[in-house]
mmCIF file of C-alpha atoms and ligand atoms in Angstrom:
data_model
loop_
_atom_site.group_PDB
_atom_site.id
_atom_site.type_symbol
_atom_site.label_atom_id
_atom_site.label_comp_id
_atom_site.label_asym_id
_atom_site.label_seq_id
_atom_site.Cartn_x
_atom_site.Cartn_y
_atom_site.Cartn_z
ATOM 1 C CA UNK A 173 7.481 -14.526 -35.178
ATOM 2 C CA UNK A 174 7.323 -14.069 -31.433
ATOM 3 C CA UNK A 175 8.860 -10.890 -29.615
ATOM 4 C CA UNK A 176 11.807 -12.556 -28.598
ATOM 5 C CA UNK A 177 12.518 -14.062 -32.065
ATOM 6 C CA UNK A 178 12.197 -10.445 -33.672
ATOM 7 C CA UNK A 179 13.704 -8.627 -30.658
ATOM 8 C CA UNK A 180 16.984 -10.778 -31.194
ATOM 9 C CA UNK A 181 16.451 -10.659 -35.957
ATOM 10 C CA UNK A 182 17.085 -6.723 -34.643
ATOM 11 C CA UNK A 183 19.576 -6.930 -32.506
ATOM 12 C CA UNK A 184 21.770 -9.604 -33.470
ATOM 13 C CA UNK A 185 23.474 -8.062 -36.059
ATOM 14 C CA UNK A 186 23.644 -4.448 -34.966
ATOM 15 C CA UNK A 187 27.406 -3.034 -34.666
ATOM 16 C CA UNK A 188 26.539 0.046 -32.735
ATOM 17 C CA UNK A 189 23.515 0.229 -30.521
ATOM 18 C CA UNK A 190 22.498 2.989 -28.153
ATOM 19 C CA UNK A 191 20.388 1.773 -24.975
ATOM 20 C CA UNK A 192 17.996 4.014 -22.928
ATOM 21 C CA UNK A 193 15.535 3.765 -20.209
ATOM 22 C CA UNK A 194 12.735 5.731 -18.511
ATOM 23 C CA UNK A 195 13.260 8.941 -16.727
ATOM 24 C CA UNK A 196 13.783 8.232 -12.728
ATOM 25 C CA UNK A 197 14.917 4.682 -13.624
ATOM 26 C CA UNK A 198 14.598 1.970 -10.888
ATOM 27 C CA UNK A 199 16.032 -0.982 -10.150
ATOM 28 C CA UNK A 200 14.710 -2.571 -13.123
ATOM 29 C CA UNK A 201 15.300 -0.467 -15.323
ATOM 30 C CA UNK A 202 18.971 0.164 -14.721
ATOM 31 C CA UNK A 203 19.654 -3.409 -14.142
ATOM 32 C CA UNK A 204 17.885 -4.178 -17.644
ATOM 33 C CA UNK A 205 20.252 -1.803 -19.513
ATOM 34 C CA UNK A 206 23.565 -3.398 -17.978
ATOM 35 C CA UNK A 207 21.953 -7.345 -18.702
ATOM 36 C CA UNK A 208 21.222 -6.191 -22.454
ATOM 37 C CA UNK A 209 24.821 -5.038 -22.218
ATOM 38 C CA UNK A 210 26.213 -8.137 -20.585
ATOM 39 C CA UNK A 211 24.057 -10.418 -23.199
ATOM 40 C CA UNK A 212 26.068 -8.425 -26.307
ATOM 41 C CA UNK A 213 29.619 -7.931 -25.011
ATOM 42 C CA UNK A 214 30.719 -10.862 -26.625
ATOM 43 C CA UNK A 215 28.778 -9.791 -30.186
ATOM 44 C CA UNK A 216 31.932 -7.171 -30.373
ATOM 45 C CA UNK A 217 28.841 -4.561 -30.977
ATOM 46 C CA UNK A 218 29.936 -1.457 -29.898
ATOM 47 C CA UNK A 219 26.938 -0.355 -27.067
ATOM 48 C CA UNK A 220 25.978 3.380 -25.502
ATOM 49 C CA UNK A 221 24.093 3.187 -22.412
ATOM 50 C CA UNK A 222 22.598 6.861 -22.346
ATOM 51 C CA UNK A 223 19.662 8.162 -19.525
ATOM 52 C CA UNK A 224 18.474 11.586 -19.201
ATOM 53 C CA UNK A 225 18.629 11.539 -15.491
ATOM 54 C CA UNK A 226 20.826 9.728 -12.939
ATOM 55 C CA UNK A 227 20.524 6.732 -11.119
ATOM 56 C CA UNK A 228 19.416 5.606 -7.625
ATOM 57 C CA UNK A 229 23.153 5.534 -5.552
ATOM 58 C CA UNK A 230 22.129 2.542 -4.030
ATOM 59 C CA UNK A 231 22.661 0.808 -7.252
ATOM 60 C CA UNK A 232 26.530 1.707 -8.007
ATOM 61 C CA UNK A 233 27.069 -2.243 -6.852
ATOM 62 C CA UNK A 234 25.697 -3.901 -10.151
ATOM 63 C CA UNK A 235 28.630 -5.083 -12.375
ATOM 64 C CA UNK A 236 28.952 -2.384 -15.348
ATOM 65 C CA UNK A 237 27.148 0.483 -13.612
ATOM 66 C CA UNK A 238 30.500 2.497 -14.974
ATOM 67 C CA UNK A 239 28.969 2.011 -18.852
ATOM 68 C CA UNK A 240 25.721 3.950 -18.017
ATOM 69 C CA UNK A 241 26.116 7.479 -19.125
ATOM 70 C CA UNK A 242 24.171 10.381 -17.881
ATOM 71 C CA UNK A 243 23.123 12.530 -21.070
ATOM 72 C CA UNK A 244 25.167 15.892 -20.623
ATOM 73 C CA UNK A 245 24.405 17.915 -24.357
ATOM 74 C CA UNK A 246 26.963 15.355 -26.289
ATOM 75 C CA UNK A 247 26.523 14.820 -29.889
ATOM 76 C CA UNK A 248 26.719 11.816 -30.727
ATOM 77 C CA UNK A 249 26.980 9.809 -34.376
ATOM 78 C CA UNK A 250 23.815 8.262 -35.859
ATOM 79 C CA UNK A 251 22.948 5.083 -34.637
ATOM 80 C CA UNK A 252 21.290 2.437 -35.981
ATOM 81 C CA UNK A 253 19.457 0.760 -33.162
ATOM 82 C CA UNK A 254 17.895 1.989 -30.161
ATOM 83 C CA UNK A 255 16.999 0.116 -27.251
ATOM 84 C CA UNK A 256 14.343 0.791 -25.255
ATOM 85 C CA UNK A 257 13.785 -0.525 -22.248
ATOM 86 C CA UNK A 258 11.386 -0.942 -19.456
ATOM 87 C CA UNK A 259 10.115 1.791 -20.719
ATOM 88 C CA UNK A 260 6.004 2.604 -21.770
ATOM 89 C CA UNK A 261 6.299 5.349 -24.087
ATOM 90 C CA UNK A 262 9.179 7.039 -26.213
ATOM 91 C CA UNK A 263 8.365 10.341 -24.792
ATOM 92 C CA UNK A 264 9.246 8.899 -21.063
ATOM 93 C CA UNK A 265 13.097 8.268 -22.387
ATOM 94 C CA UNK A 266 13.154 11.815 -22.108
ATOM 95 C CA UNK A 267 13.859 14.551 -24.426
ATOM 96 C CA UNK A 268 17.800 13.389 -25.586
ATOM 97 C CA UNK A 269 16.924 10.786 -27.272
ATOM 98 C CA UNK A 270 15.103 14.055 -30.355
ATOM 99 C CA UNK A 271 18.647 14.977 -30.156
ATOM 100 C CA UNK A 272 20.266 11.366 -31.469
ATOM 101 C CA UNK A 273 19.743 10.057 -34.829
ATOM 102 C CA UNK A 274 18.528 6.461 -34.635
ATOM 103 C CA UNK A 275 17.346 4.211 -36.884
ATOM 104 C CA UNK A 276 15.453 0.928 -35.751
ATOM 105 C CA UNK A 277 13.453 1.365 -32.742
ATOM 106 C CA UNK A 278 13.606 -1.546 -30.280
ATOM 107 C CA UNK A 279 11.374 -1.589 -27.598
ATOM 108 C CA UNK A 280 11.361 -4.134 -24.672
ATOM 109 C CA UNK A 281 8.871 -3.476 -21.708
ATOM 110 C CA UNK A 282 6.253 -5.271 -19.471
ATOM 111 C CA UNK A 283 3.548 -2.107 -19.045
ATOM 112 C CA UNK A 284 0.225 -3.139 -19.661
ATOM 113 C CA UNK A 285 0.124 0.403 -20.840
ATOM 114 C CA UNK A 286 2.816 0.715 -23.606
ATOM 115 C CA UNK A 287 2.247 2.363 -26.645
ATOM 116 C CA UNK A 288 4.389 -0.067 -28.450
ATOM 117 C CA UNK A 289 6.373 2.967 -30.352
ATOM 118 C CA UNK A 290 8.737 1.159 -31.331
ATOM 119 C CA UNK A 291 9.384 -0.626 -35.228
ATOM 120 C CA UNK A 292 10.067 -3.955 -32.957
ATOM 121 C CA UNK A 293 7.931 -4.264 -30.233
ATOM 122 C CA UNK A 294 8.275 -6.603 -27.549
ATOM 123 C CA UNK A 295 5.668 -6.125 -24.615
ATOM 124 C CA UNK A 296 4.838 -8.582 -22.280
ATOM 125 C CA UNK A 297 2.452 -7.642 -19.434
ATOM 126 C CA UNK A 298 2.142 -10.942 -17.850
ATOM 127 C CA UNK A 299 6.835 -10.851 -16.934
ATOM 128 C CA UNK A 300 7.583 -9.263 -13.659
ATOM 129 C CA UNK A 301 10.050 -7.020 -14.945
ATOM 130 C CA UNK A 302 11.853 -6.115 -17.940
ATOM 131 C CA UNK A 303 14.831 -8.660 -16.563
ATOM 132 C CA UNK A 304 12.389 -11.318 -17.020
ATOM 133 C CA UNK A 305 12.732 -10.656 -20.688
ATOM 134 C CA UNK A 306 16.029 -10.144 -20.911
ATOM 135 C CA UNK A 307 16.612 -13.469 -19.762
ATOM 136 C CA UNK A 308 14.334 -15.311 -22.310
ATOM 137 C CA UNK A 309 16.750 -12.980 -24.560
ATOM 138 C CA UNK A 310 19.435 -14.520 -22.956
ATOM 139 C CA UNK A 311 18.706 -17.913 -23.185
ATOM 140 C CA UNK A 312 16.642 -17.607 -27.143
ATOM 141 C CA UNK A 313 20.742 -15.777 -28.336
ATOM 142 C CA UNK A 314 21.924 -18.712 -26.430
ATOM 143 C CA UNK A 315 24.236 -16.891 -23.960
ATOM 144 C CA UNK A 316 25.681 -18.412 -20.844
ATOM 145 C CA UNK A 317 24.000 -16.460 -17.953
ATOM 146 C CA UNK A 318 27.636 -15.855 -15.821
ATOM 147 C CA UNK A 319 27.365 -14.127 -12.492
ATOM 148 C CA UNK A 320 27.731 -10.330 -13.439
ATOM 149 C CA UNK A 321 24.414 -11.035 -15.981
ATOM 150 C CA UNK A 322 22.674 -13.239 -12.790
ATOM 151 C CA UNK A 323 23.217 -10.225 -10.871
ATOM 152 C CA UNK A 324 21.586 -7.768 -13.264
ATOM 153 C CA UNK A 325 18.764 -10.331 -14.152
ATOM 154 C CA UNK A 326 17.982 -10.907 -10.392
ATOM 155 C CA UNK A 327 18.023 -7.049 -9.547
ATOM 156 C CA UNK A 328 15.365 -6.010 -12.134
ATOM 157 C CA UNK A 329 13.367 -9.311 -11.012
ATOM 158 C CA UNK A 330 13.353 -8.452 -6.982
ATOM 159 C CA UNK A 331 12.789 -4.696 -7.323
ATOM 160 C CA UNK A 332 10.096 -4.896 -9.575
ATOM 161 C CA UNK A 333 8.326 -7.749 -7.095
ATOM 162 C CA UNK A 334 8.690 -5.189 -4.527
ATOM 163 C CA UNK A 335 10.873 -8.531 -2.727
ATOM 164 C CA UNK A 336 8.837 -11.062 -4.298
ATOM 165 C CA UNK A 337 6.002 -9.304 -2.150
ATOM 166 C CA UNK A 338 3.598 -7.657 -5.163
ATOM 167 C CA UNK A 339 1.054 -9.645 -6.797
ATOM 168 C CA UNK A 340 3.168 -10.068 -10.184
ATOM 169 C CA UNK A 341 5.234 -12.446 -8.170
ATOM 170 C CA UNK A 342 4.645 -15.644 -10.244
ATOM 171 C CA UNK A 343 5.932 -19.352 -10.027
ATOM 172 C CA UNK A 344 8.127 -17.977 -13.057
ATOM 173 C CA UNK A 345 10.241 -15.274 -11.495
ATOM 174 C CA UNK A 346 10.731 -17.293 -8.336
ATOM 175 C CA UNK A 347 12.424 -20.158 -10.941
ATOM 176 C CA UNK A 348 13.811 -17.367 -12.762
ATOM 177 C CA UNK A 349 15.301 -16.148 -9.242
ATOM 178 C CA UNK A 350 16.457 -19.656 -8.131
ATOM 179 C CA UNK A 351 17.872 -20.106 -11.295
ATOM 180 C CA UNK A 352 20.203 -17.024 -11.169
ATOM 181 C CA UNK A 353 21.126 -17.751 -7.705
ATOM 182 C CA UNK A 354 22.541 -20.718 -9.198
ATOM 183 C CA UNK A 355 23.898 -18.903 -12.107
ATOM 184 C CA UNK A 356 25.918 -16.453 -9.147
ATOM 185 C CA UNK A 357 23.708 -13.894 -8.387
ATOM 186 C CA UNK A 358 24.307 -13.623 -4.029
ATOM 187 C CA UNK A 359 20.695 -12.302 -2.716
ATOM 188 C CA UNK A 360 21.818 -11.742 0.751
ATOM 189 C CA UNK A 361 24.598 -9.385 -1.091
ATOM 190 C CA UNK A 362 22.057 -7.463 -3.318
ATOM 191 C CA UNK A 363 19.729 -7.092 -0.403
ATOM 192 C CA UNK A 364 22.327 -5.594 2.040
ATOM 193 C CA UNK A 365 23.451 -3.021 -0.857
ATOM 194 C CA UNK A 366 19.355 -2.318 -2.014
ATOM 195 C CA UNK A 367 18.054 -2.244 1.941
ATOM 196 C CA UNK A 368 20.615 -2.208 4.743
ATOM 197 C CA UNK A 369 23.698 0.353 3.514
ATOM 198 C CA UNK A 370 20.743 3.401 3.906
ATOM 199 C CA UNK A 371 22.354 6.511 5.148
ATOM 200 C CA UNK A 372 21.242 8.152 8.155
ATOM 201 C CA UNK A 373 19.933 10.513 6.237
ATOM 202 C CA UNK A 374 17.416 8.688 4.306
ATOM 203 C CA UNK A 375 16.261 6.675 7.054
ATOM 204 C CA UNK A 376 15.022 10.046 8.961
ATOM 205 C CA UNK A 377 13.659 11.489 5.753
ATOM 206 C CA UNK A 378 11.311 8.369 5.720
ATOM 207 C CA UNK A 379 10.229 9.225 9.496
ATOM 208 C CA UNK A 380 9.474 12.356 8.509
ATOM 209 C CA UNK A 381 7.377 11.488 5.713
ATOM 210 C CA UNK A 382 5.725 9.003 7.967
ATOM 211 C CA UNK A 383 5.414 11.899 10.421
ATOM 212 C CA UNK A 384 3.634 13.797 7.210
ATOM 213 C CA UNK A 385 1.186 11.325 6.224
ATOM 214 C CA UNK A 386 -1.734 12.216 5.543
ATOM 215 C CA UNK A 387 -3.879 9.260 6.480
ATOM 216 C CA UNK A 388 -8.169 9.300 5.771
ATOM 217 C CA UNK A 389 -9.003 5.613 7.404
ATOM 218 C CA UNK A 390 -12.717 6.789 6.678
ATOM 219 C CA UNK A 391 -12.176 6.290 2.532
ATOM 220 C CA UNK A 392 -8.700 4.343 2.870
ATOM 221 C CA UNK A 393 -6.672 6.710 1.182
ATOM 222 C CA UNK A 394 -3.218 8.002 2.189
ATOM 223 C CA UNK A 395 -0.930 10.680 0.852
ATOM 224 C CA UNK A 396 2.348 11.895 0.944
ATOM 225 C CA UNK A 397 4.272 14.960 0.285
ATOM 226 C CA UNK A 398 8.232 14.466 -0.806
ATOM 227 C CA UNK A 399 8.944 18.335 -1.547
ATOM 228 C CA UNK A 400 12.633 19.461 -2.445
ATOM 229 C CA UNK A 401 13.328 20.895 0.726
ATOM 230 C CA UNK A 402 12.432 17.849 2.923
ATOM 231 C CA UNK A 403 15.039 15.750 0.643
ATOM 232 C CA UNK A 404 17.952 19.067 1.141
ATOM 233 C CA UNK A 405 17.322 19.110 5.016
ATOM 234 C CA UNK A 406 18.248 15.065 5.196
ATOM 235 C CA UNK A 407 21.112 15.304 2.411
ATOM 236 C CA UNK A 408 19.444 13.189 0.441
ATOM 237 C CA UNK A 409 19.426 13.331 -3.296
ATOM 238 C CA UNK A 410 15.771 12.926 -4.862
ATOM 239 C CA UNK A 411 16.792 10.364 -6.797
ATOM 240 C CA UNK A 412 17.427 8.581 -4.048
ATOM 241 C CA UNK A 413 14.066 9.127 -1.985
ATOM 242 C CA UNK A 414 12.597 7.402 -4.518
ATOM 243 C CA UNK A 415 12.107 4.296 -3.121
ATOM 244 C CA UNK A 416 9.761 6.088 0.215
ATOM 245 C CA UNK A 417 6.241 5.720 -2.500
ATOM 246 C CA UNK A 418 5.569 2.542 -0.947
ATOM 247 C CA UNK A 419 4.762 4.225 2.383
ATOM 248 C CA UNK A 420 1.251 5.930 2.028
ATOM 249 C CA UNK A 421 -0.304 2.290 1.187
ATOM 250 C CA UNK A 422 1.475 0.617 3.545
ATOM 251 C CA UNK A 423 -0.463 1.805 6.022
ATOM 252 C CA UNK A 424 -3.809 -1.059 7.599
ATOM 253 C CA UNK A 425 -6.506 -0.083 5.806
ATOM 254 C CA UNK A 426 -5.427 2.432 3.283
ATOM 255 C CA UNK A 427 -6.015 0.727 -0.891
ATOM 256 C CA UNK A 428 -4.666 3.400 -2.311
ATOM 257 C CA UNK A 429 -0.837 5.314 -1.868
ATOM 258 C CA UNK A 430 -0.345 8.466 -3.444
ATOM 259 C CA UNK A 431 3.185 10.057 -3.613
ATOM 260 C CA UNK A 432 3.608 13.800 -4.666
ATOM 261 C CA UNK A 433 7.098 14.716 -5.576
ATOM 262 C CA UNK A 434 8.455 18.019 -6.463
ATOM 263 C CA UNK A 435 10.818 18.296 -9.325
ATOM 264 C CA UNK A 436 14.020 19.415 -9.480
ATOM 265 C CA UNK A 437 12.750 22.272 -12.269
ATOM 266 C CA UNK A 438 10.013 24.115 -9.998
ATOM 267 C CA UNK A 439 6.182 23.821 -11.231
ATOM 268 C CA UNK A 440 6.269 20.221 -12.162
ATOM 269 C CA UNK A 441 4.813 17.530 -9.967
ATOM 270 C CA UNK A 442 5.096 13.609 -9.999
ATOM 271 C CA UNK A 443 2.357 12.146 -8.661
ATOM 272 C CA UNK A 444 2.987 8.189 -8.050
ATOM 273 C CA UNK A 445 -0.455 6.011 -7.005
ATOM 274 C CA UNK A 446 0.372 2.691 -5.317
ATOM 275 C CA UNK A 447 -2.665 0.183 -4.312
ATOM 276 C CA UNK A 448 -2.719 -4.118 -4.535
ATOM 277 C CA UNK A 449 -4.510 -3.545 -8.327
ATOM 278 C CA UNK A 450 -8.116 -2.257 -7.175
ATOM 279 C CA UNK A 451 -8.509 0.016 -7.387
ATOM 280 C CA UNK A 452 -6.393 -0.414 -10.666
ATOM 281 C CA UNK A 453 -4.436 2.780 -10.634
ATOM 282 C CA UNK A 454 -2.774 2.582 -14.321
ATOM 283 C CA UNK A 455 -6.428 4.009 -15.257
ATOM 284 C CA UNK A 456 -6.275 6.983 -12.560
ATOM 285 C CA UNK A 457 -3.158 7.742 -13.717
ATOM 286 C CA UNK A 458 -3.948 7.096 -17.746
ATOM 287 C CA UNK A 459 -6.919 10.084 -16.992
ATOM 288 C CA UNK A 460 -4.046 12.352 -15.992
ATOM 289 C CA UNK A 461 -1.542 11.853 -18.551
ATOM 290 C CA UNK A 462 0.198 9.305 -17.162
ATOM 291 C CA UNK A 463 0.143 5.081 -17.842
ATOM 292 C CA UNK A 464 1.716 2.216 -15.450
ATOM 293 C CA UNK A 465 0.191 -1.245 -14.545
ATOM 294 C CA UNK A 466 -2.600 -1.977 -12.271
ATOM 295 C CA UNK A 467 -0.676 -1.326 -9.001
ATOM 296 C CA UNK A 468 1.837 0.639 -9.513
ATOM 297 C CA UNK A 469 1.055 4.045 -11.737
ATOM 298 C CA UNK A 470 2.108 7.442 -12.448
ATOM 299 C CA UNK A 471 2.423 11.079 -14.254
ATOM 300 C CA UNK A 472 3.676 14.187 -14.056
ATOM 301 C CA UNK A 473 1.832 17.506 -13.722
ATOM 302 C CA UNK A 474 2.772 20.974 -15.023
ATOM 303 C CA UNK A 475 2.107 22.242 -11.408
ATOM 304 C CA UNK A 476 3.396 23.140 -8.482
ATOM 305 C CA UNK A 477 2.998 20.288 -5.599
ATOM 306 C CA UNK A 478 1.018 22.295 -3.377
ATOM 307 C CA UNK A 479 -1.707 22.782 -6.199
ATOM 308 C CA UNK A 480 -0.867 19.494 -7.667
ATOM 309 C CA UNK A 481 -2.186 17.734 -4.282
ATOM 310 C CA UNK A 482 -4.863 20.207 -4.050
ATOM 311 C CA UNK A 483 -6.658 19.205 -7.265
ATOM 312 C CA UNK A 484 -5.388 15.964 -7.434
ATOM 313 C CA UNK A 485 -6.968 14.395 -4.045
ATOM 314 C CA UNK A 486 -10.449 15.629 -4.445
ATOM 315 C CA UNK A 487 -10.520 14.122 -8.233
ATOM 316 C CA UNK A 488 -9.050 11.026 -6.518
ATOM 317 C CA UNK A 489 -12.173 11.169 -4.158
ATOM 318 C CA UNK A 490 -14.591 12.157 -6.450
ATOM 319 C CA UNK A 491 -13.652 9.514 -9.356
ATOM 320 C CA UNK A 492 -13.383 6.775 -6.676
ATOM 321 C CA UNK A 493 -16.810 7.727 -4.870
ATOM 322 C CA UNK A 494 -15.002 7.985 -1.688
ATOM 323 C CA UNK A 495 -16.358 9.667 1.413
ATOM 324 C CA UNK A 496 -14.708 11.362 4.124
ATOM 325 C CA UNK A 497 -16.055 12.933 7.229
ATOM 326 C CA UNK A 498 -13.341 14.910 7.858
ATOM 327 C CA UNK A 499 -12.528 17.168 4.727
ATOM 328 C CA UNK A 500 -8.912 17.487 4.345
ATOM 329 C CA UNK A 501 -7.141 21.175 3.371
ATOM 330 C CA UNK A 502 -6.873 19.734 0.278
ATOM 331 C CA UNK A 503 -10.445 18.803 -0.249
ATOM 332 C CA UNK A 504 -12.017 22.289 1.160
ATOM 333 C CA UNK A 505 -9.922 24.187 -1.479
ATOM 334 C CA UNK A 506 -11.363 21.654 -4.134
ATOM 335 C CA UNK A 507 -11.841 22.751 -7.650
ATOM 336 C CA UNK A 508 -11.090 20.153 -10.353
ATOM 337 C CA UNK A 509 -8.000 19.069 -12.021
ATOM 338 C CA UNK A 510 -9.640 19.647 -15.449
ATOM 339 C CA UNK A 511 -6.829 19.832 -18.046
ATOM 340 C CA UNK A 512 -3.960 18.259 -16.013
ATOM 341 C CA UNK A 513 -1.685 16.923 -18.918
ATOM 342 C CA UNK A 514 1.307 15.057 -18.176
HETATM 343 P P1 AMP B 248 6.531 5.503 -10.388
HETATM 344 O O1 AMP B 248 5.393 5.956 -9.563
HETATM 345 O O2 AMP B 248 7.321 6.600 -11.004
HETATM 346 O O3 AMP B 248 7.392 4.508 -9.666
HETATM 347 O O4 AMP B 248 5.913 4.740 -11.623
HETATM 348 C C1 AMP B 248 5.063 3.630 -11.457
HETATM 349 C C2 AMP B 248 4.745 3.056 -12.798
HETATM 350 O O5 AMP B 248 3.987 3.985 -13.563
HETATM 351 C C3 AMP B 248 5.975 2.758 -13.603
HETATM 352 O O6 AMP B 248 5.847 1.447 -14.055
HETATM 353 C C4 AMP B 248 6.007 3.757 -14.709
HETATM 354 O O7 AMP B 248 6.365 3.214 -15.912
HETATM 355 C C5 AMP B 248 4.610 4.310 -14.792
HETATM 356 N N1 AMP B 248 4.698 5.777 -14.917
HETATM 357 C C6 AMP B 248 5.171 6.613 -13.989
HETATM 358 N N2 AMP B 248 5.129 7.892 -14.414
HETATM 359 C C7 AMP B 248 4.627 7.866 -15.671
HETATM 360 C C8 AMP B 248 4.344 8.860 -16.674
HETATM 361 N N3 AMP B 248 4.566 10.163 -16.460
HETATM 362 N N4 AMP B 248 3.838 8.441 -17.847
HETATM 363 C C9 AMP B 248 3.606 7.132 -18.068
HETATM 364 N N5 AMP B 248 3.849 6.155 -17.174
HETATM 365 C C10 AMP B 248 4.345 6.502 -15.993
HETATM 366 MN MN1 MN B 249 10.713 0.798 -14.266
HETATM 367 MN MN1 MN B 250 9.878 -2.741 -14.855
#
């Protein structure tokens, strides 16, 4: 049977279903969980949306955004489906979801990298996004894409593409994307709540990480540091600084982006590496614990950002066999990152 076929067998005739996502979720991945919940409102299955940490604010405009639940210690009765989504490997739902009982595991996702943990796997590396899916979903359970779903569906799609700008931007998610237009999604709408309703804030936290950069034009690689205090001095949730990864490689020149971001719980480190797919970063980042696809990779280091950049930029050299004439801090207190686990 093909995913979609056994994705829907599982699904179809669930009565209570709870529905996660990755930890930081993005655009795609919150827009995913309120499409699967659009597709089975009208299966009368009662549906949890649950994450483990809160979503972007920028997002509070997609229809439903109410039904997603941020996990806060509740107890909650067995259920008998869970739905993961967008999502690469169980342990990146976070840690709640050893605190539910579940029964099937459904998991829905598009990285190259998944681990396919679930008992129904559907993983499709060649779809955008995880909304790609969900409208094959959709359209194989036969429901009538109305304009709340188009707006969901056409979220996921555009964040994902970085705009319809990254090289997963196919022929099918621009008919995918005209289609929900026509379905009611409004893309001048989405954009203006995704990219011009930025607080003041945010927009000088991104000059100042732009002021940060650390730019080597020699071996075109640039890094960034997003630290905790740089996010409280602009008023500007973490969460919500998210989106500023795509700055390092958008610099002329540069291959590959790396973002370090300091936690919220001190002596953990995300590390996020950006590039157009070569250097294909889902391997850099596989080395260290982490997955993602080609371009667009990550982990997360037991160590404090200072130290994480420290022993992460010199590997970065090293495995690369990148050259620079002028050493960087980072590079002249090499030692390396042996042992980094995510
Ligand atoms: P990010 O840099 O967090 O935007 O993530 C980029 C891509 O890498 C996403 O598609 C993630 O699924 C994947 N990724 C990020 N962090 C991790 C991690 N700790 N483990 C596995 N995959 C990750
Ligand atoms: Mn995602
Ligand atoms: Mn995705």
């Amino acid at each position: 049977m093909h995913g979609v076929e056994r994705v829907w067998e599982a699904l179809r005739g669930a009565r209570r279903l709870l529905v996660s996502t990755h930890l930081n979720p993005d655009g795609d991945a919150i827009s995913s969980e309120l499409a699967l919940d659009w597709i089975l409102r009208s299966s009368g299955a009662e549906i949890s949306i649950v994450n483990q940490s809160p979503y972007p604010d920028p997002y509070r405009f997609l229809p439903g955004i109410e039904r997603i639940h941020l996990y806060n210690g509740d107890s909650y009765a067995p259920f008998p489906v869970l739905v993961a989504l967008d999502c690469g490997r169980k342990n990146r739902l976070g840690d709640f979801v050893g605190r539910i009982e579940c029964g099937t595991v459904v998991n829905i996702d598009h990285h190259i990298s998944n681990d396919q943990f679930g008992d129904v796997n559907w993983i499709d590396p060649k779809a955008s996004s995880t909304g790609e899916l969900l409208l094959e979903l959709a359209d194989h359970a036969g429901v009538p894409i109305g304009p709340e779903l188009a707006t969901c569906l056409y979220t996921g799609i555009l964040t994902d593409t970085g705009n319809f700008t990254f090289a997963n931007t196919s022929p099918r998610c621009h008919r995918h994307a005209s289609r929900l237009i026509e379905c009611g999604a409004d893309p001048a709408e989405i954009s203006r709540y995704l990219y011009r309703s930025r607080s003041v804030g945010k927009l000088r936290l991104q000059a100042r990480l732009i002021t940060e950069l650390h730019v080597d034009e020699e071996a075109s690689l640039a890094w960034a540091t997003l630290t905790r205090e740089m996010c409280d001095d602009a008023g500007v949730s973490i969460t919500d600084a998210l989106d500023l990864v795509t700055i390092p490689l958008s610099v002329d020149g540069v291959d590959l982006g790396i973002l370090f971001r300091e936690f919220d719980e001190p002596g953990k480190t995300k590390v996020s590496f950006r590039s157009e797919g070569d250097p294909d970063v889902s391997i850099l980042a596989r080395e260290l614990g982490g997955g993602g696809h080609p371009s667009a990779a990550g982990c997360t280091l037991e160590m404090e950002t200072d130290d994480a950049v420290a022993a992460v930029v010199p590997w970065v050299y090293d495995r690369l066999g990148r050259r620079s004439r002028k050493p960087t801090l980072a590079m002249l207190r090499m030692r390396h990152p042996k042992g980094l686990e995510a």
